Amino acid sequence: MENPFTDEYFMKKALQEAEIAFEKDEIPVGAIIVIDNKVIARGHNLTEMLVDVTAHAEMQAITAAANFLGGKYLTGCTLYVTLEPCQMCAGALYWSQISKIVFGATDEHRGFTKMGTQLHPKTTVVSGVLADEAANLMKRFFARKRK
């Protein structure tokens, strides 16, 4: 039997979170954290609503996952995020020791790879999952802002 819980399946859930951010007039980035094919945390950007530059989708999801697990380490967990994490979020992910990061669109300006930020040596990264969908949502958001 084929496993329905693919990276694309979970990235669609992260895209749902990004849509929530879009509707709140936040930069549309969404994140979920999964362990054993179960979503344990969700987050989307809340920087405008909370007036907090650290309220990125990943940070919201990391905090929720740590609370769910009752500890600060996210070993065995996978983060699905619609946009490549920034340097700040990559640093938090490093300290969380998350096992896997899957992201959609690349952030050519502020992404952790562009900035040269290192992740935890045990963290694996998969990029480009539903990248077009994630990038198109960002393009729609900024086109709306320019009007």
PDB file of C-alpha atoms in Angstrom:
ATOM      1  CA  MET A   1       0.000   0.000   0.000  1.00  0.00           C
ATOM      2  CA  GLU A   2       1.286   3.419  -0.924  1.00  0.00           C
ATOM      3  CA  ASN A   3       2.057   5.853   1.905  1.00  0.00           C
ATOM      4  CA  PRO A   4      -0.282   8.855   1.567  1.00  0.00           C
ATOM      5  CA  PHE A   5       1.844  10.923   3.971  1.00  0.00           C
ATOM      6  CA  THR A   6       4.304  12.377   1.479  1.00  0.00           C
ATOM      7  CA  ASP A   7       6.225  15.636   1.641  1.00  0.00           C
ATOM      8  CA  GLU A   8       3.669  17.075  -0.788  1.00  0.00           C
ATOM      9  CA  TYR A   9       0.789  16.027   1.490  1.00  0.00           C
ATOM     10  CA  PHE A  10       2.260  17.862   4.468  1.00  0.00           C
ATOM     11  CA  MET A  11       3.405  20.858   2.401  1.00  0.00           C
ATOM     12  CA  LYS A  12      -0.221  21.367   1.372  1.00  0.00           C
ATOM     13  CA  LYS A  13      -1.031  21.708   5.079  1.00  0.00           C
ATOM     14  CA  ALA A  14       1.734  24.316   5.426  1.00  0.00           C
ATOM     15  CA  LEU A  15       0.271  26.130   2.415  1.00  0.00           C
ATOM     16  CA  GLN A  16      -3.085  26.230   4.227  1.00  0.00           C
ATOM     17  CA  GLU A  17      -1.332  28.033   7.083  1.00  0.00           C
ATOM     18  CA  ALA A  18       0.233  30.446   4.573  1.00  0.00           C
ATOM     19  CA  GLU A  19      -3.249  31.195   3.213  1.00  0.00           C
ATOM     20  CA  ILE A  20      -4.376  32.093   6.745  1.00  0.00           C
ATOM     21  CA  ALA A  21      -1.467  34.549   6.973  1.00  0.00           C
ATOM     22  CA  PHE A  22      -2.432  35.955   3.569  1.00  0.00           C
ATOM     23  CA  GLU A  23      -5.989  36.572   4.775  1.00  0.00           C
ATOM     24  CA  LYS A  24      -4.621  38.361   7.871  1.00  0.00           C
ATOM     25  CA  ASP A  25      -2.509  40.603   5.597  1.00  0.00           C
ATOM     26  CA  GLU A  26       0.668  38.964   6.899  1.00  0.00           C
ATOM     27  CA  ILE A  27       3.454  37.819   4.589  1.00  0.00           C
ATOM     28  CA  PRO A  28       2.058  34.430   3.566  1.00  0.00           C
ATOM     29  CA  VAL A  29       4.401  31.899   5.088  1.00  0.00           C
ATOM     30  CA  GLY A  30       3.024  28.805   6.763  1.00  0.00           C
ATOM     31  CA  ALA A  31       4.656  26.018   8.736  1.00  0.00           C
ATOM     32  CA  ILE A  32       3.725  22.745  10.345  1.00  0.00           C
ATOM     33  CA  ILE A  33       5.738  20.284  12.403  1.00  0.00           C
ATOM     34  CA  VAL A  34       5.134  16.560  12.085  1.00  0.00           C
ATOM     35  CA  ILE A  35       6.244  13.535  14.084  1.00  0.00           C
ATOM     36  CA  ASP A  36       5.272   9.988  13.127  1.00  0.00           C
ATOM     37  CA  ASN A  37       2.997  11.325  10.364  1.00  0.00           C
ATOM     38  CA  LYS A  38       1.032  13.377  12.905  1.00  0.00           C
ATOM     39  CA  VAL A  39       0.837  17.181  12.774  1.00  0.00           C
ATOM     40  CA  ILE A  40       1.783  18.401  16.252  1.00  0.00           C
ATOM     41  CA  ALA A  41       2.203  22.122  15.554  1.00  0.00           C
ATOM     42  CA  ARG A  42       1.061  24.792  13.119  1.00  0.00           C
ATOM     43  CA  GLY A  43       2.156  28.333  12.569  1.00  0.00           C
ATOM     44  CA  HIS A  44       1.961  31.235  10.176  1.00  0.00           C
ATOM     45  CA  ASN A  45       3.507  34.664  10.141  1.00  0.00           C
ATOM     46  CA  LEU A  46       2.142  36.976  12.828  1.00  0.00           C
ATOM     47  CA  THR A  47       4.751  39.754  12.725  1.00  0.00           C
ATOM     48  CA  GLU A  48       2.234  42.506  11.953  1.00  0.00           C
ATOM     49  CA  MET A  49      -0.486  41.350  14.322  1.00  0.00           C
ATOM     50  CA  LEU A  50       1.905  40.830  17.232  1.00  0.00           C
ATOM     51  CA  VAL A  51       4.183  43.751  16.268  1.00  0.00           C
ATOM     52  CA  ASP A  52       7.060  41.320  16.700  1.00  0.00           C
ATOM     53  CA  VAL A  53       9.788  40.796  14.125  1.00  0.00           C
ATOM     54  CA  THR A  54      10.452  37.323  15.554  1.00  0.00           C
ATOM     55  CA  ALA A  55       6.876  36.061  15.042  1.00  0.00           C
ATOM     56  CA  HIS A  56       7.731  34.090  11.911  1.00  0.00           C
ATOM     57  CA  ALA A  57       5.761  30.964  10.987  1.00  0.00           C
ATOM     58  CA  GLU A  58       8.669  28.699  11.933  1.00  0.00           C
ATOM     59  CA  MET A  59       9.095  30.314  15.344  1.00  0.00           C
ATOM     60  CA  GLN A  60       5.380  29.904  16.059  1.00  0.00           C
ATOM     61  CA  ALA A  61       5.528  26.242  15.055  1.00  0.00           C
ATOM     62  CA  ILE A  62       8.743  25.525  17.009  1.00  0.00           C
ATOM     63  CA  THR A  63       7.207  26.919  20.201  1.00  0.00           C
ATOM     64  CA  ALA A  64       3.966  24.992  19.707  1.00  0.00           C
ATOM     65  CA  ALA A  65       5.826  21.731  18.999  1.00  0.00           C
ATOM     66  CA  ALA A  66       8.088  22.117  22.039  1.00  0.00           C
ATOM     67  CA  ASN A  67       5.011  22.749  24.196  1.00  0.00           C
ATOM     68  CA  PHE A  68       3.271  19.686  22.732  1.00  0.00           C
ATOM     69  CA  LEU A  69       6.311  17.459  23.308  1.00  0.00           C
ATOM     70  CA  GLY A  70       7.139  18.926  26.710  1.00  0.00           C
ATOM     71  CA  GLY A  71      10.752  19.634  25.787  1.00  0.00           C
ATOM     72  CA  LYS A  72      12.905  21.940  23.715  1.00  0.00           C
ATOM     73  CA  TYR A  73      14.369  19.368  21.322  1.00  0.00           C
ATOM     74  CA  LEU A  74      12.523  18.400  18.152  1.00  0.00           C
ATOM     75  CA  THR A  75      14.455  15.259  17.285  1.00  0.00           C
ATOM     76  CA  GLY A  76      12.345  12.933  15.197  1.00  0.00           C
ATOM     77  CA  CYS A  77      10.311  15.889  13.895  1.00  0.00           C
ATOM     78  CA  THR A  78       9.997  17.372  10.419  1.00  0.00           C
ATOM     79  CA  LEU A  79       9.273  21.034   9.718  1.00  0.00           C
ATOM     80  CA  TYR A  80       7.330  21.799   6.548  1.00  0.00           C
ATOM     81  CA  VAL A  81       7.515  25.479   5.648  1.00  0.00           C
ATOM     82  CA  THR A  82       6.394  27.237   2.494  1.00  0.00           C
ATOM     83  CA  LEU A  83       9.428  29.533   2.252  1.00  0.00           C
ATOM     84  CA  GLU A  84      13.072  28.817   2.957  1.00  0.00           C
ATOM     85  CA  PRO A  85      13.767  29.766   6.600  1.00  0.00           C
ATOM     86  CA  CYS A  86      15.644  32.979   7.306  1.00  0.00           C
ATOM     87  CA  GLN A  87      18.843  33.141   9.311  1.00  0.00           C
ATOM     88  CA  MET A  88      16.975  33.722  12.603  1.00  0.00           C
ATOM     89  CA  CYS A  89      14.650  30.772  12.090  1.00  0.00           C
ATOM     90  CA  ALA A  90      17.512  28.553  10.938  1.00  0.00           C
ATOM     91  CA  GLY A  91      19.331  29.398  14.175  1.00  0.00           C
ATOM     92  CA  ALA A  92      16.299  28.396  16.236  1.00  0.00           C
ATOM     93  CA  LEU A  93      15.953  25.220  14.184  1.00  0.00           C
ATOM     94  CA  TYR A  94      19.635  24.473  14.813  1.00  0.00           C
ATOM     95  CA  TRP A  95      19.129  24.724  18.566  1.00  0.00           C
ATOM     96  CA  SER A  96      15.943  22.624  18.423  1.00  0.00           C
ATOM     97  CA  GLN A  97      17.921  19.814  16.738  1.00  0.00           C
ATOM     98  CA  ILE A  98      15.027  19.211  14.362  1.00  0.00           C
ATOM     99  CA  SER A  99      15.614  16.119  12.254  1.00  0.00           C
ATOM    100  CA  LYS A 100      14.328  17.331   8.889  1.00  0.00           C
ATOM    101  CA  ILE A 101      13.328  20.575   7.187  1.00  0.00           C
ATOM    102  CA  VAL A 102      11.245  20.570   4.017  1.00  0.00           C
ATOM    103  CA  PHE A 103      10.671  23.925   2.354  1.00  0.00           C
ATOM    104  CA  GLY A 104       8.870  25.116  -0.728  1.00  0.00           C
ATOM    105  CA  ALA A 105      10.106  28.311  -2.356  1.00  0.00           C
ATOM    106  CA  THR A 106      13.680  29.511  -2.073  1.00  0.00           C
ATOM    107  CA  ASP A 107      14.252  32.929  -0.501  1.00  0.00           C
ATOM    108  CA  GLU A 108      16.911  34.450  -2.733  1.00  0.00           C
ATOM    109  CA  HIS A 109      17.392  37.473  -0.455  1.00  0.00           C
ATOM    110  CA  ARG A 110      17.026  36.334   3.148  1.00  0.00           C
ATOM    111  CA  GLY A 111      17.144  32.532   3.054  1.00  0.00           C
ATOM    112  CA  PHE A 112      19.530  30.710   5.359  1.00  0.00           C
ATOM    113  CA  THR A 113      21.484  29.212   2.443  1.00  0.00           C
ATOM    114  CA  LYS A 114      22.095  32.658   0.917  1.00  0.00           C
ATOM    115  CA  MET A 115      23.183  33.954   4.339  1.00  0.00           C
ATOM    116  CA  GLY A 116      25.523  31.000   4.892  1.00  0.00           C
ATOM    117  CA  THR A 117      23.776  29.859   8.086  1.00  0.00           C
ATOM    118  CA  GLN A 118      24.525  26.287   9.116  1.00  0.00           C
ATOM    119  CA  LEU A 119      21.913  23.883  10.413  1.00  0.00           C
ATOM    120  CA  HIS A 120      22.456  21.144  12.979  1.00  0.00           C
ATOM    121  CA  PRO A 121      24.691  18.426  11.474  1.00  0.00           C
ATOM    122  CA  LYS A 122      21.935  15.814  11.945  1.00  0.00           C
ATOM    123  CA  THR A 123      19.274  17.903  10.172  1.00  0.00           C
ATOM    124  CA  THR A 124      18.409  16.896   6.619  1.00  0.00           C
ATOM    125  CA  VAL A 125      16.936  19.407   4.170  1.00  0.00           C
ATOM    126  CA  VAL A 126      14.621  18.922   1.227  1.00  0.00           C
ATOM    127  CA  SER A 127      13.879  21.981  -0.917  1.00  0.00           C
ATOM    128  CA  GLY A 128      11.520  22.834  -3.729  1.00  0.00           C
ATOM    129  CA  VAL A 129       8.447  20.889  -2.552  1.00  0.00           C
ATOM    130  CA  LEU A 130       5.424  22.645  -4.099  1.00  0.00           C
ATOM    131  CA  ALA A 131       7.728  25.607  -4.675  1.00  0.00           C
ATOM    132  CA  ASP A 132       5.593  27.067  -7.464  1.00  0.00           C
ATOM    133  CA  GLU A 133       2.478  27.129  -5.285  1.00  0.00           C
ATOM    134  CA  ALA A 134       4.366  28.799  -2.437  1.00  0.00           C
ATOM    135  CA  ALA A 135       6.040  31.345  -4.731  1.00  0.00           C
ATOM    136  CA  ASN A 136       2.752  32.180  -6.456  1.00  0.00           C
ATOM    137  CA  LEU A 137       1.108  32.915  -3.112  1.00  0.00           C
ATOM    138  CA  MET A 138       3.938  35.325  -2.268  1.00  0.00           C
ATOM    139  CA  LYS A 139       3.628  36.982  -5.689  1.00  0.00           C
ATOM    140  CA  ARG A 140      -0.138  37.411  -5.214  1.00  0.00           C
ATOM    141  CA  PHE A 141       0.434  38.946  -1.789  1.00  0.00           C
ATOM    142  CA  PHE A 142       2.996  41.506  -2.957  1.00  0.00           C
ATOM    143  CA  ALA A 143       1.009  42.341  -6.106  1.00  0.00           C
ATOM    144  CA  ARG A 144      -1.953  43.128  -3.847  1.00  0.00           C
ATOM    145  CA  LYS A 145       0.275  45.294  -1.635  1.00  0.00           C
ATOM    146  CA  ARG A 146       1.477  47.335  -4.620  1.00  0.00           C
ATOM    147  CA  LYS A 147      -2.081  48.279  -5.665  1.00  0.00           C
TER     148      LYS A 147
END
